[in-house]
mmCIF file of C-alpha atoms in Angstrom:
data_model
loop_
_atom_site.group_PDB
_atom_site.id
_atom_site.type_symbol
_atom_site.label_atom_id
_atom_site.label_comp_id
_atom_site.label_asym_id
_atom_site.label_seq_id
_atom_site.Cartn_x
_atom_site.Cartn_y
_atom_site.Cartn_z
ATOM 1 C CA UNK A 1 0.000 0.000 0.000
ATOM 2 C CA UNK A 2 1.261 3.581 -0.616
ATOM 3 C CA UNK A 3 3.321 5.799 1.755
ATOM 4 C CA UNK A 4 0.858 6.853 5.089
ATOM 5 C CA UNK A 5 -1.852 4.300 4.587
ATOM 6 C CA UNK A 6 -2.254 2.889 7.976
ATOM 7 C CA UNK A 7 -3.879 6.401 8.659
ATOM 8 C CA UNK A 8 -6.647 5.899 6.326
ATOM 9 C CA UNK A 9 -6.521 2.445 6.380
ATOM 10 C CA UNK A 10 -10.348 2.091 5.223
ATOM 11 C CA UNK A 11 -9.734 4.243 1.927
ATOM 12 C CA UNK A 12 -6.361 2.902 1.037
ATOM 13 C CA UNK A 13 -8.160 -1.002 1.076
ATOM 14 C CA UNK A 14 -11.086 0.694 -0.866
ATOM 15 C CA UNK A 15 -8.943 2.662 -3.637
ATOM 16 C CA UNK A 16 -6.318 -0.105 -3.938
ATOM 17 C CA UNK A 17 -9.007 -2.339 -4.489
ATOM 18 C CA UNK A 18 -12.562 -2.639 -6.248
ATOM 19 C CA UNK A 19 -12.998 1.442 -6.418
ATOM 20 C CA UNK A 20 -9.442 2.129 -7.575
ATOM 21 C CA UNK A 21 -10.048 -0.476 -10.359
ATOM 22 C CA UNK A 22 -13.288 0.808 -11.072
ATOM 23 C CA UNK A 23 -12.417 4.184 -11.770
ATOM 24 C CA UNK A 24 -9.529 3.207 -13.895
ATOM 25 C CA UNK A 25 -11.927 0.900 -16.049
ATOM 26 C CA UNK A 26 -14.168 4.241 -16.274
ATOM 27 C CA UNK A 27 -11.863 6.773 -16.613
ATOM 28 C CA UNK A 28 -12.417 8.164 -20.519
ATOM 29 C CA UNK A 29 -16.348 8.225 -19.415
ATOM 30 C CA UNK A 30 -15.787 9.875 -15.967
ATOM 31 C CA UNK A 31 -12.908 12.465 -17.367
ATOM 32 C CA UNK A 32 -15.619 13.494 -19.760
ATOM 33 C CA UNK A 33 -18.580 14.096 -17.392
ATOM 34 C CA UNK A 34 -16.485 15.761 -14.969
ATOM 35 C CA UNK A 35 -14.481 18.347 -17.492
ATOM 36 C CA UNK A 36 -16.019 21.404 -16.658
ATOM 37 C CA UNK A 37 -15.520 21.013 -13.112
ATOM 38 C CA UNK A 38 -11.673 20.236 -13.657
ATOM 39 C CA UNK A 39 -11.537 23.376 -16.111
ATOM 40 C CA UNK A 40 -12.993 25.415 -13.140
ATOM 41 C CA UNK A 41 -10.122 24.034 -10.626
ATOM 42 C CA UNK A 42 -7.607 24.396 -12.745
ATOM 43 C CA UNK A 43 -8.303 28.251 -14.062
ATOM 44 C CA UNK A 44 -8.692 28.953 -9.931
ATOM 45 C CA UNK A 45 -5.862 27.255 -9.005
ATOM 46 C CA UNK A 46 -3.200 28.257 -11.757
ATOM 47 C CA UNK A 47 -0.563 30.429 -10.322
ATOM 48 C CA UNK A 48 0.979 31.798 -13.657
ATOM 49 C CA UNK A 49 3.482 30.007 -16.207
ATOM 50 C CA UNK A 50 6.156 28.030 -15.396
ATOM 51 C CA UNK A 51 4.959 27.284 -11.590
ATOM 52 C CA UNK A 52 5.283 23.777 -9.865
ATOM 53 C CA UNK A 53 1.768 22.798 -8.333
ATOM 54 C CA UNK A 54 0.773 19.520 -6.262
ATOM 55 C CA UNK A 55 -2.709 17.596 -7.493
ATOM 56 C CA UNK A 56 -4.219 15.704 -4.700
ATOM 57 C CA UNK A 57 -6.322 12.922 -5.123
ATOM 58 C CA UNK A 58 -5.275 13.379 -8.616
ATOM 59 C CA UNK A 59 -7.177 9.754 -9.711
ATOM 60 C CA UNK A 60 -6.005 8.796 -13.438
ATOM 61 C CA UNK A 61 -4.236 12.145 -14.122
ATOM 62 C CA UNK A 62 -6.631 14.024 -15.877
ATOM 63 C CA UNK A 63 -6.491 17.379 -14.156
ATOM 64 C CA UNK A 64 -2.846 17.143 -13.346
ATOM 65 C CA UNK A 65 -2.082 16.824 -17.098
ATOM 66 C CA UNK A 66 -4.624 19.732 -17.799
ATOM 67 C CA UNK A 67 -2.637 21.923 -15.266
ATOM 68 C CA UNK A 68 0.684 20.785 -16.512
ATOM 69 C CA UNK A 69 -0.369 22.020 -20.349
ATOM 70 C CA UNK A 70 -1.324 25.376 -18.220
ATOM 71 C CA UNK A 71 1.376 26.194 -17.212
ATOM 72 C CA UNK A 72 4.410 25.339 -20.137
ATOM 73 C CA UNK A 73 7.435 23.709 -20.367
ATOM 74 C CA UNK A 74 8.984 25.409 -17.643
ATOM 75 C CA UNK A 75 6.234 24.539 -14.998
ATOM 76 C CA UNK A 76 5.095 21.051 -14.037
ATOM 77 C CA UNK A 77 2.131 19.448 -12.331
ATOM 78 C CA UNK A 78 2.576 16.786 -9.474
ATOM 79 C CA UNK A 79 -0.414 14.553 -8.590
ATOM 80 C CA UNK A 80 -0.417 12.428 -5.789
ATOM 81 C CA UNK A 81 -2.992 9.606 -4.909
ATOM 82 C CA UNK A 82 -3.850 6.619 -2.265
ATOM 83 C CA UNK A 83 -4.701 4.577 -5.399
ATOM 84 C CA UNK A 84 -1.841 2.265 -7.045
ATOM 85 C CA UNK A 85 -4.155 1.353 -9.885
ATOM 86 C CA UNK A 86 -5.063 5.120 -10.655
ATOM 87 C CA UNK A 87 -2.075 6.368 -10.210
ATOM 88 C CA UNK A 88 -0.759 3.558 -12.559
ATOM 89 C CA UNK A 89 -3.380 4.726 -15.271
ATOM 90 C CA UNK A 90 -2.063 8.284 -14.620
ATOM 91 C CA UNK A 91 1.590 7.312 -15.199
ATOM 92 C CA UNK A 92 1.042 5.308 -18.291
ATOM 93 C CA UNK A 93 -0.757 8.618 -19.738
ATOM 94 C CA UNK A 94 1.981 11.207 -18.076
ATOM 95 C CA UNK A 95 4.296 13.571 -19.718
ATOM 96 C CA UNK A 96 7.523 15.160 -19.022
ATOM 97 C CA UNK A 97 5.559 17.826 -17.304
ATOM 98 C CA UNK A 98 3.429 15.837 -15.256
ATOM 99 C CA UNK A 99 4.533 13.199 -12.796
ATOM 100 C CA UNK A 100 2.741 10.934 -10.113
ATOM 101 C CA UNK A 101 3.333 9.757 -6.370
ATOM 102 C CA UNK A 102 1.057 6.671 -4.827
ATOM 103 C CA UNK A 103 0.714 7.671 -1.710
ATOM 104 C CA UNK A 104 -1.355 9.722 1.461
ATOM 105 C CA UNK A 105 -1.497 13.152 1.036
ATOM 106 C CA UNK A 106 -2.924 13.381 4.657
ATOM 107 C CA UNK A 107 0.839 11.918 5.738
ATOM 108 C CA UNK A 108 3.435 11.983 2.815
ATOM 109 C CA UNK A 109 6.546 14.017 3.772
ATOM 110 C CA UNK A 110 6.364 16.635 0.732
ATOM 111 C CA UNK A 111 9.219 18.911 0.542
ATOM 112 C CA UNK A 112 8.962 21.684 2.344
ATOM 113 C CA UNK A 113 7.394 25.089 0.451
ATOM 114 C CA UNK A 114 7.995 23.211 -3.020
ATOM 115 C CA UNK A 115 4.798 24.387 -4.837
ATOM 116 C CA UNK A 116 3.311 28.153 -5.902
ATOM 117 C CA UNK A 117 -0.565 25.889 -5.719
ATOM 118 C CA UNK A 118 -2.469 23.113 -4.527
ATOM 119 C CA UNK A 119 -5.477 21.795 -6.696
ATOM 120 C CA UNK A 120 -7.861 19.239 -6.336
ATOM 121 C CA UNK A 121 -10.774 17.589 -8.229
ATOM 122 C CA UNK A 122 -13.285 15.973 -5.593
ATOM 123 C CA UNK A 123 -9.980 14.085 -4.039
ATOM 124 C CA UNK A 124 -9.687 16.210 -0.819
ATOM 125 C CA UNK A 125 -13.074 14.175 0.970
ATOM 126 C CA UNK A 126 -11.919 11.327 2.081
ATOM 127 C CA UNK A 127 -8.817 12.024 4.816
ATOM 128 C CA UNK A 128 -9.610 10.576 8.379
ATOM 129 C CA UNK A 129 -8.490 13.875 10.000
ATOM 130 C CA UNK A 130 -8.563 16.439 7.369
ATOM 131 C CA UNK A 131 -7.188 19.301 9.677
ATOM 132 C CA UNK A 132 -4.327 16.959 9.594
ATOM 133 C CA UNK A 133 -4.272 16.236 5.942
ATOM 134 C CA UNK A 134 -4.457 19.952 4.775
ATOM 135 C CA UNK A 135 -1.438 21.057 7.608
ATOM 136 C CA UNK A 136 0.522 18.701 5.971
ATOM 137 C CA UNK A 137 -0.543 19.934 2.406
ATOM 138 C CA UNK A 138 -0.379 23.386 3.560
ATOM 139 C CA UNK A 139 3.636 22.600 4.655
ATOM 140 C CA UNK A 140 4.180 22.063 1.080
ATOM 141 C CA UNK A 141 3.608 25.077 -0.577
ATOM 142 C CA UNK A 142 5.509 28.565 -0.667
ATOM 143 C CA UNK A 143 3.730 31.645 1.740
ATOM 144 C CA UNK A 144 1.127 32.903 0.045
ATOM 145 C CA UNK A 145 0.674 29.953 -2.191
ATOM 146 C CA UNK A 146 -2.790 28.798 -3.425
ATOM 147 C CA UNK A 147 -5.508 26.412 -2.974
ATOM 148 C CA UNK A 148 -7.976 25.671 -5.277
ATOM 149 C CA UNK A 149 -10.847 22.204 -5.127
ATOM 150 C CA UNK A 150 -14.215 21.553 -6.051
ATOM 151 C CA UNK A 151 -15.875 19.482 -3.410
ATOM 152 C CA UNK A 152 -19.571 17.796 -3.541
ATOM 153 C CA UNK A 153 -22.334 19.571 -2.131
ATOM 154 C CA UNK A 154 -25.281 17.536 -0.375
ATOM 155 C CA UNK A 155 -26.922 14.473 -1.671
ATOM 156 C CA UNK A 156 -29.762 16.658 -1.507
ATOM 157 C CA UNK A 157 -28.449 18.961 -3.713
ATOM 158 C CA UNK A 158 -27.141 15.955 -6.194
ATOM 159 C CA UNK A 159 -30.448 14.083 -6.985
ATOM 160 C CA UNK A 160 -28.583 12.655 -10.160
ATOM 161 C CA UNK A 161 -25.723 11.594 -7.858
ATOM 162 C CA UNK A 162 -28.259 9.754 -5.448
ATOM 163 C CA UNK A 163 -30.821 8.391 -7.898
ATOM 164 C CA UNK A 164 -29.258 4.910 -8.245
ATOM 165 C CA UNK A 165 -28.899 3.892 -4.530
ATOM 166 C CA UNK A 166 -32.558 5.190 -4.091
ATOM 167 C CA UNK A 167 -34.465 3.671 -6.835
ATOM 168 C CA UNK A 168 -32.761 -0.120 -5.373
ATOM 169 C CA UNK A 169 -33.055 0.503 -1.800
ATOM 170 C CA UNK A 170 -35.815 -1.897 -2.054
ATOM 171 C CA UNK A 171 -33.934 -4.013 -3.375
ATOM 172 C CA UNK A 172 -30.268 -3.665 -1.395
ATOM 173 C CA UNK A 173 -31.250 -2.508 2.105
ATOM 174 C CA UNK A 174 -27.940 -2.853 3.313
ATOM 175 C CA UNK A 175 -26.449 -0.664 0.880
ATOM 176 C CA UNK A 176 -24.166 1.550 3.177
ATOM 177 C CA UNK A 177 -25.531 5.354 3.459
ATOM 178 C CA UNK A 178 -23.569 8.717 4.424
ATOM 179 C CA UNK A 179 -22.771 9.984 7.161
ATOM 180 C CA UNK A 180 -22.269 13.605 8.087
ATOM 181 C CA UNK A 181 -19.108 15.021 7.793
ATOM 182 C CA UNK A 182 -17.701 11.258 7.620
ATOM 183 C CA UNK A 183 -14.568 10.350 4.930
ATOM 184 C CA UNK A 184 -16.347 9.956 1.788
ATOM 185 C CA UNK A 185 -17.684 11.897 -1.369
ATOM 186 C CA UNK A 186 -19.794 13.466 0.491
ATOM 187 C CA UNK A 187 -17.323 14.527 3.203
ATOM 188 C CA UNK A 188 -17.250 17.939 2.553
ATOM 189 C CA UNK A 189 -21.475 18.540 2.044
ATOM 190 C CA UNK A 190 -21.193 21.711 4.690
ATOM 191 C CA UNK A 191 -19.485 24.936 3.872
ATOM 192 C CA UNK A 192 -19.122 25.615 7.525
ATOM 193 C CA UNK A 193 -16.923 22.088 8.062
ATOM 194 C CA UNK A 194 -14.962 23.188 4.885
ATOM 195 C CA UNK A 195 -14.033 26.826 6.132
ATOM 196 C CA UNK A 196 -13.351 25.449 9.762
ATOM 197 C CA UNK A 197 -11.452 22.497 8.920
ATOM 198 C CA UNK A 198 -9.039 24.926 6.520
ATOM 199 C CA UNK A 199 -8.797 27.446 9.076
ATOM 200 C CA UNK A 200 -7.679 25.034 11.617
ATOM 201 C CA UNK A 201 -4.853 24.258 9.753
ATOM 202 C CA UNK A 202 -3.741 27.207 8.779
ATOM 203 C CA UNK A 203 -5.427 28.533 5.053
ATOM 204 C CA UNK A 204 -6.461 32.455 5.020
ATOM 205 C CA UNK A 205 -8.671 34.084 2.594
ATOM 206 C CA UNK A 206 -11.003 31.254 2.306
ATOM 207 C CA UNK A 207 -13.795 31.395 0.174
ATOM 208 C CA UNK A 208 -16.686 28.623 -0.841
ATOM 209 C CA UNK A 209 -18.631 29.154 -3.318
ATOM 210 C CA UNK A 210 -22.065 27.260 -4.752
ATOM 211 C CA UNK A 211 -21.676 26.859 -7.849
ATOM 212 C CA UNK A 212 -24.289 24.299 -10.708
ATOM 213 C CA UNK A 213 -21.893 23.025 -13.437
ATOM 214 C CA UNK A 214 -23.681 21.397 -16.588
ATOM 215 C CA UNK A 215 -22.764 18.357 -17.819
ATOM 216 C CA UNK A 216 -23.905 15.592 -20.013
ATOM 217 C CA UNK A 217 -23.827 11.844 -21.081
ATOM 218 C CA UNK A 218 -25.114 9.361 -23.612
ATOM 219 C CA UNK A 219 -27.681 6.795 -22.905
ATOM 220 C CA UNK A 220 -25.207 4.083 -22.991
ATOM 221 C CA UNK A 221 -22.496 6.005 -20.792
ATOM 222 C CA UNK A 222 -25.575 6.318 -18.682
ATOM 223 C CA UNK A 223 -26.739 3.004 -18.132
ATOM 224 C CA UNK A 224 -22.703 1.582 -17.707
ATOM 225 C CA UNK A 225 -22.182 4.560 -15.231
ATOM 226 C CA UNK A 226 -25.148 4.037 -12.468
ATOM 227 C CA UNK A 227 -24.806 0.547 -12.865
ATOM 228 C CA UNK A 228 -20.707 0.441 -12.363
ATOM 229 C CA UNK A 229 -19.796 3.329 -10.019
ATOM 230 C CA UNK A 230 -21.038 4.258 -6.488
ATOM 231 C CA UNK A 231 -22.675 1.842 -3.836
ATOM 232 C CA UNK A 232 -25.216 0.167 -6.379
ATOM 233 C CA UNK A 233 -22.233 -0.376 -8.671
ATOM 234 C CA UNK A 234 -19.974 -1.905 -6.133
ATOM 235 C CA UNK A 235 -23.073 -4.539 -4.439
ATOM 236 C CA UNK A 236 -23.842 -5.543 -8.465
ATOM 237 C CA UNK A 237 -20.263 -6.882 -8.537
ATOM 238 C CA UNK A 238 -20.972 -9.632 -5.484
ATOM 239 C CA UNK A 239 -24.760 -10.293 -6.315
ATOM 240 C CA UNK A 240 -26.113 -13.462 -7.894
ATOM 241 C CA UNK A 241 -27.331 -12.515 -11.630
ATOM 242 C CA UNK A 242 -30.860 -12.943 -11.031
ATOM 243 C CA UNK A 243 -31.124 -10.781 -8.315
ATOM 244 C CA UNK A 244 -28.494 -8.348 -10.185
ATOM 245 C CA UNK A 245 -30.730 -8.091 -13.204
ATOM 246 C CA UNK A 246 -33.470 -6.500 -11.229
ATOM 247 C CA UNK A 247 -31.619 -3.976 -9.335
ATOM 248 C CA UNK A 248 -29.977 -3.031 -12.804
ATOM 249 C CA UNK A 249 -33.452 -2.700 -14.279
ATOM 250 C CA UNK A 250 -34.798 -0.663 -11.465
ATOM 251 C CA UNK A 251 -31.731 1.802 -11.516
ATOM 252 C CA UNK A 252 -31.879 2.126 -15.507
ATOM 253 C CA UNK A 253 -35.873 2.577 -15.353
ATOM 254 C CA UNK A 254 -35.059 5.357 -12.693
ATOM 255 C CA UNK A 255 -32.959 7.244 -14.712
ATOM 256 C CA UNK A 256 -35.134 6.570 -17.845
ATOM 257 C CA UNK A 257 -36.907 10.109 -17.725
ATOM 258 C CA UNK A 258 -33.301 12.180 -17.500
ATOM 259 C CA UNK A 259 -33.009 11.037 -20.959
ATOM 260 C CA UNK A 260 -33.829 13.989 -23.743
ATOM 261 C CA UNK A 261 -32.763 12.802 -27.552
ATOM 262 C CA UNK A 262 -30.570 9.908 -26.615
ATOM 263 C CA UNK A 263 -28.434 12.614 -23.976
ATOM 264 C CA UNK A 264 -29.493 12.921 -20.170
ATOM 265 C CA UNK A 265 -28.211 16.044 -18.792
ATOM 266 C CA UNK A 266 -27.982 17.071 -15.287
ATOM 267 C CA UNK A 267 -26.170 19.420 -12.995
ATOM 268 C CA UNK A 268 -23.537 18.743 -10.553
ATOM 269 C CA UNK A 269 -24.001 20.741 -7.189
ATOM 270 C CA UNK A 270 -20.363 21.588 -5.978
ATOM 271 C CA UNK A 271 -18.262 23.813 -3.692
ATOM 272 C CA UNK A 272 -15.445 25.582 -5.510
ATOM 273 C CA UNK A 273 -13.335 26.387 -2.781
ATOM 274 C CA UNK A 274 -9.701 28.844 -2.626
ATOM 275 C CA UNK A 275 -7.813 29.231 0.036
ATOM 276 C CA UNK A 276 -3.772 30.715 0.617
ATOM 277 C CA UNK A 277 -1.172 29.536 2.594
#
């Protein structure tokens, strides 16, 4: 396991195993969907040409190679993730400005005041203690250096996001649920926890903002993404097929009505959130 995992034990086993693999087996379809929110992080967090920033939770590279082309051939773009099999992905797809590091951002010893930025899309949720996790970030980057994530915003507020594990609850009534505040995508659901846990570590001019971001897919991205990814997605992998048939009919048939000319579109509810060091 990477560098720090004993500390969030529960998320290294997850990402190293059926999640991590997962995402990298949906990676072209999930870099697509979530585009405009990685064009938003990176334009925040972009601290002029030829920087060096850090990418947490940087999954299969996608935003780290986005930032890298931002800033030129004298900058470069360092993502780091608990995942072996992302970052893997994100190697085989790297450049000479990009580079990757499995391992916890929470505990990793970064060198000291090595980047002008911090970025991260949706990977900063899922730390144990995240006033330590965002200290230890914070150590890395110069005085007066930036941070820039998107973060999800209620289940409430993401009714697409949700849909699946509602329309088989009848069907999967152990399917796990979230808890407030609690490691997980939905980690960061309350401004208040997001300004007080960057605070405590030591961030200034903090801002979160709501922000709706558009996005799209096809019917058949559809019906592979809410029956692969999230809690429904994991339970289909373990169930016999008869009884994985039905909950895969009663999530498509669910998201049936999203579904406009062969596209369903949707918004995704996030917080975009700055900070400095």
């Amino acid at each position: 396991m990477p560098q720090g995992s004993e500390t969030n034990r529960q998320q290294a086993e997850l990402w190293n195993s059926q999640a991590g693999a997962t995402w990298v087996r949906m990676q072209g379809l999930l870099d697509r969907v979530l585009a405009p929110v990685g064009d938003l992080v990176v334009e925040a967090g972009f601290p002029g040409a030829d920087a060096c920033v850090l990418d947490v939770g940087c999954g299969a590279g996608a935003t780290t190679l986005a930032m890298a082309a931002r800033l030129g051939p004298q900058g470069g773009c360092i993502g780091v993730d608990i995942s072996e099999p992302l970052v893997a992905a994100a190697r085989a797809g790297g450049n000479e400005q990009a580079s990757f590091i499995a391992a916890d951002a929470q505990t990793h010893g970064f060198e000291p005041e090595a980047f002008d930025a911090v970025i991260s899309r949706f990977g900063v949720m899922f730390f144990e203690d995240p006033v330590a996790a965002f200290r230890n970030i914070r150590s890395a980057v110069r005085p007066g250096g930036r941070l820039a994530f998107a973060a999800w915003r209620s289940p409430a507020d993401n009714p697409f996001m949700t849909l699946a594990t509602r329309a088989a609850a009848h069907l999967l009534p152990d399917l796990p649920r979230p808890e407030p505040d609690a490691p997980g995508q939905f980690g960061f659901a309350r401004a208040e926890r997001i300004r007080e846990v960057l605070s405590a570590s030591g961030w200034t001019d903090i801002e979160v903002r709501p922000l709706d971001v558009e996005t799209q897919m096809s019917e058949p991205d559809l019906h592979r993404y809410v029956t692969t990814m999230g809690p429904v997605g994991l339970a289909l992998q373990a169930l016999p097929d008869t009884q994985a048939a039905a909950v895969r009919d009663a999530v498509i048939s669910a998201y049936q009505p999203l579904l406009q000319d062969g596209v369903a579109r949707f918004e995704m509810a996030i917080w975009l959130v700055t900070a400095r060091a």
